[in-house]
Amino acid sequence: MKTLLAAVLVSLFAPLAAHAAIVTMNIDYKDGDVKCKGYLAYDDQVPGPRPGVLVIPEWWGLTDYTRDRAKQLAGLGYVAFVADMYGEGKTTDDPKEAGKLAGELKPDPAKFRARAKAALDTLRAVGPTTGGLDPTKVAAIGYCFGGSAVLELARSGENLAGVVSFHGDLSTTAPAKPGEVKAKVLVCTGADDAFVKPQTVEAFDKEMKAAGADYQINSYGGAVHAFTNPDADRHKIPNIAYNEKADKRSWEAMKAFFAEVFKK
């Protein structure tokens, strides 16, 4: 599905201090007729072309949590772009509404992949001139709902250096075909996550093996769903809780993974 850029720069937020280097801006783009509002972050003091990372949010939509993750990635020297998976910058704090919005995309792999691909195409189109992106070095990460989305990009054969799924659902109705997974894959999952049961992890392992994928699965003891988000406990939903150790360990695993996949 073609990505149509409606407006490249909507707002530019100047750093609070003169020496600060992280630049952020809102980016309007489209997935077909769906108008989307993404978020770009990069360090304007990093010289030369640098790798890019697409960030796909949790089912809450593009919130401050994923904006902060984008700024963290920018601080590591990457051009980061957060996808708007629901369109019009829509977010929610209501679990029922979040489930409804996610349910309009996730059960349909083609639609799910297309919405993620629209954001990826936007990063590749805008990043080189705006943030100094090297379009040959792009990866994707995602959280929960977004973790599932980046795995669908990998299954679709998208030409990415790598994908990282943080506490995402590993199941799919459109498994990867042999030889089609081009991206290296890192899965960071909670060992005690009741939403991603051991048999689901085992099925994913078999799927990746059958596809001939280059993949890793990190399982964090004591961690349940949404373990990377400090606000995860706020909704008091069973099996959803922050785990500081798993959060830090998985972030370090991502950094080592990127050092490998971007080294060429």
C-alpha positions as MATLAB code, in Angstrom:
seq = 'MKTLLAAVLVSLFAPLAAHAAIVTMNIDYKDGDVKCKGYLAYDDQVPGPRPGVLVIPEWWGLTDYTRDRAKQLAGLGYVAFVADMYGEGKTTDDPKEAGKLAGELKPDPAKFRARAKAALDTLRAVGPTTGGLDPTKVAAIGYCFGGSAVLELARSGENLAGVVSFHGDLSTTAPAKPGEVKAKVLVCTGADDAFVKPQTVEAFDKEMKAAGADYQINSYGGAVHAFTNPDADRHKIPNIAYNEKADKRSWEAMKAFFAEVFKK';
ca = [
       0.000    0.000    0.000;
       1.429    3.360   -0.980;
       2.449    5.883    1.622;
       1.412    9.420    0.786;
       3.096   12.227    2.679;
       0.502   14.892    3.456;
       2.772   17.244    5.338;
       6.309   16.638    6.422;
       6.717   19.090    9.260;
       3.819   20.033   11.499;
       5.677   21.226   14.551;
       9.274   21.509   15.672;
      10.032   21.671   19.367;
      13.267   23.556   20.098;
      15.489   22.059   22.795;
      15.068   23.646   26.206;
      18.784   24.258   26.574;
      21.058   25.710   23.931;
      23.385   22.709   24.117;
      20.609   20.110   23.816;
      20.686   18.095   20.616;
      17.508   15.979   20.452;
      15.123   17.334   17.815;
      11.503   16.122   17.698;
       8.727   16.796   15.241;
       5.289   15.559   14.260;
       4.938   14.034   10.800;
       1.656   13.642    8.906;
       1.404   10.701    6.508;
      -1.182    8.307    5.087;
      -1.994    4.637    4.802;
      -4.359    4.754    1.850;
      -7.210    7.014    2.985;
      -6.251    6.838    6.659;
      -4.542   10.020    7.862;
      -1.821    9.272   10.373;
       0.261   11.438   12.713;
       3.710   10.048   13.507;
       6.549   11.371   15.653;
      10.199   11.740   14.611;
      13.201   12.150   16.932;
      16.910   12.452   16.189;
      20.108   14.004   17.540;
      21.150   16.862   15.298;
      24.717   16.680   16.595;
      25.342   13.154   15.326;
      27.461   13.491   12.162;
      26.830   11.660    8.925;
      24.119    9.163    7.960;
      22.892    7.004   10.826;
      20.557    4.001   11.204;
      16.837    4.419   11.764;
      14.366    2.663   14.034;
      10.617    2.449   13.565;
       8.776    2.292   16.911;
       5.285    0.777   17.043;
       3.332    1.570   20.227;
       1.259   -0.473   22.633;
      -2.492   -0.701   22.074;
      -2.946    2.678   23.806;
      -1.684    4.446   20.670;
       1.105    7.003   20.276;
       1.510    8.131   23.890;
       4.261    9.902   25.836;
       5.716    6.491   26.664;
       6.632    5.755   23.049;
       7.676    9.359   22.432;
      10.131    8.960   25.311;
      11.392    5.690   23.813;
      11.969    7.507   20.511;
      13.980   10.170   22.302;
      16.008    7.465   24.031;
      16.785    5.928   20.647;
      17.721    9.355   19.296;
      20.098    9.689   22.240;
      21.758    6.457   21.117;
      22.382    8.011   17.700;
      19.425    6.635   15.733;
      16.683    8.371   13.767;
      13.499    7.153   15.481;
       9.975    7.349   14.105;
       6.879    6.371   16.094;
       3.980    4.984   14.066;
       0.360    6.071   14.433;
      -1.433    2.761   14.024;
      -5.006    4.035   14.526;
      -4.957    7.216   12.441;
      -5.559   10.868   13.357;
      -3.181   10.464   16.304;
      -5.877    8.561   18.172;
      -5.018    7.348   21.683;
      -7.028    5.919   24.548;
      -6.632    5.195   28.252;
      -9.602    2.818   28.274;
      -8.661   -0.875   27.989;
     -11.977   -1.704   26.294;
     -11.478    0.990   23.668;
      -7.841   -0.072   23.208;
      -8.976   -3.639   22.636;
     -11.527   -2.464   20.096;
      -8.994   -0.344   18.182;
      -6.348   -3.059   18.181;
      -8.992   -5.603   17.193;
      -9.712   -3.658   14.012;
      -6.160   -4.337   12.801;
      -4.491   -7.292   14.474;
      -6.804  -10.117   13.280;
      -6.217   -9.080    9.645;
      -2.491   -9.644    8.909;
      -2.633   -7.858    5.548;
      -4.220   -4.733    7.044;
      -1.976   -4.891   10.130;
       1.153   -5.163    8.017;
       0.065   -2.403    5.639;
      -0.501    0.068    8.482;
       2.944   -0.687    9.900;
       4.500   -0.533    6.418;
       3.035    2.935    5.827;
       4.947    4.218    8.860;
       8.100    2.415    7.782;
       7.892    3.930    4.300;
       7.459    7.359    5.874;
      10.598    6.934    7.973;
      12.526    5.921    4.863;
      11.142    8.877    2.889;
      11.501   11.620    5.507;
      14.493   10.430    7.533;
      17.325   10.980    5.015;
      16.640   14.693    4.517;
      15.252   15.494    7.957;
      17.281   13.389   10.377;
      20.268   12.146    8.413;
      18.935    8.599    8.049;
      20.863    5.925    6.179;
      17.882    4.218    4.455;
      19.869    1.000    4.007;
      20.048    0.559    7.796;
      16.564    0.460    9.288;
      15.114   -1.689   12.078;
      11.801   -1.789   13.927;
      10.814   -2.277   17.553;
       7.388   -2.630   19.102;
       5.687   -2.960   22.457;
       2.815   -5.410   23.150;
       0.465   -4.725   20.198;
       3.435   -3.060   18.480;
       5.627   -6.064   19.219;
       3.170   -8.195   17.283;
       3.234   -5.642   14.442;
       7.015   -5.708   13.960;
       6.923   -9.511   13.850;
       4.310   -9.261   11.090;
       6.665   -6.975    9.172;
       9.378   -9.608    9.499;
       7.006  -12.399    8.429;
       6.017  -10.385    5.369;
       9.615  -10.388    4.133;
      10.187   -6.673    4.744;
      13.796   -5.693    4.094;
      14.781   -4.648    7.612;
      18.084   -5.090    9.412;
      16.227   -6.407   12.437;
      13.070   -6.320   14.524;
      12.658   -6.379   18.306;
       9.400   -7.423   19.943;
       8.971   -6.390   23.579;
       6.231   -8.476   25.263;
       4.336   -8.870   21.985;
       1.945  -11.653   21.051;
       3.965  -14.203   19.083;
       1.043  -15.921   17.384;
      -0.226  -15.203   13.871;
      -2.739  -16.457   11.331;
      -0.195  -15.908    8.530;
       3.014  -17.745    9.510;
       6.311  -16.937    7.849;
       7.144  -18.991    4.781;
      10.544  -20.664    4.338;
      13.186  -18.197    3.192;
      10.976  -15.109    3.475;
      12.161  -13.631    6.798;
      14.938  -11.203    5.844;
      15.155   -9.331    9.155;
      17.025  -10.706   12.135;
      14.586  -11.172   15.008;
      14.878  -10.554   18.751;
      11.940  -11.466   20.970;
      11.901  -10.224   24.577;
       9.092  -11.941   26.467;
       8.025  -12.396   30.063;
       8.483  -15.939   31.367;
       5.342  -15.503   33.493;
       3.212  -13.746   30.863;
      -0.172  -15.509   30.843;
      -1.018  -13.844   27.505;
       2.016  -15.408   25.805;
       2.014  -18.940   27.132;
       4.946  -21.393   26.824;
       3.158  -23.232   24.022;
       2.865  -19.944   22.104;
       6.594  -19.350   22.491;
       7.258  -22.938   21.385;
       5.046  -22.511   18.319;
       6.883  -19.289   17.408;
      10.210  -21.067   17.811;
       9.065  -23.794   15.419;
       7.729  -21.205   12.957;
      11.029  -19.322   12.863;
      13.024  -22.534   12.484;
      10.838  -23.679    9.604;
      11.235  -20.264    7.958;
      15.023  -20.403    8.287;
      15.038  -17.139   10.236;
      17.938  -15.701   12.234;
      16.219  -15.227   15.584;
      16.661  -15.039   19.364;
      14.126  -15.459   22.166;
      14.908  -13.883   25.546;
      12.625  -14.956   28.387;
      12.688  -12.882   31.589;
      11.882  -14.684   34.825;
       9.230  -13.073   37.006;
       8.090  -10.752   34.192;
       4.511  -10.602   32.949;
       2.922   -8.590   30.135;
       3.944   -4.949   29.481;
       7.036   -5.330   31.683;
       8.866   -2.391   30.045;
       6.271    0.290   30.858;
       6.539    1.940   34.319;
       2.819    2.840   34.093;
       1.742   -0.719   33.338;
       0.373   -1.330   36.834;
      -1.887    1.732   36.746;
      -4.897   -0.011   35.200;
      -4.809   -2.861   37.738;
      -5.233   -5.444   34.964;
      -4.172   -8.974   35.954;
      -0.965  -10.167   34.252;
       0.106   -6.608   33.373;
       2.895   -5.115   35.476;
       6.187   -3.265   35.233;
       9.394   -5.171   35.946;
      12.429   -2.931   36.269;
      15.010   -5.693   35.852;
      13.346   -7.102   32.738;
      12.920   -3.595   31.335;
      16.609   -2.754   31.721;
      17.837   -6.166   30.587;
      15.672   -6.169   27.471;
      16.783   -2.625   26.553;
      20.429   -3.679   26.867;
      19.652   -6.757   24.749;
      18.172   -4.464   22.085;
      21.274   -2.249   22.127;
      23.575   -5.261   21.645;
      21.291   -6.571   18.900;
      21.422   -3.253   17.042;
      25.208   -3.111   17.388;
      25.249   -6.436   15.533;
      22.660   -5.824   12.821;
      23.879   -2.315   11.971;
      27.608   -3.081   11.971;
      27.943   -3.517    8.195;
];
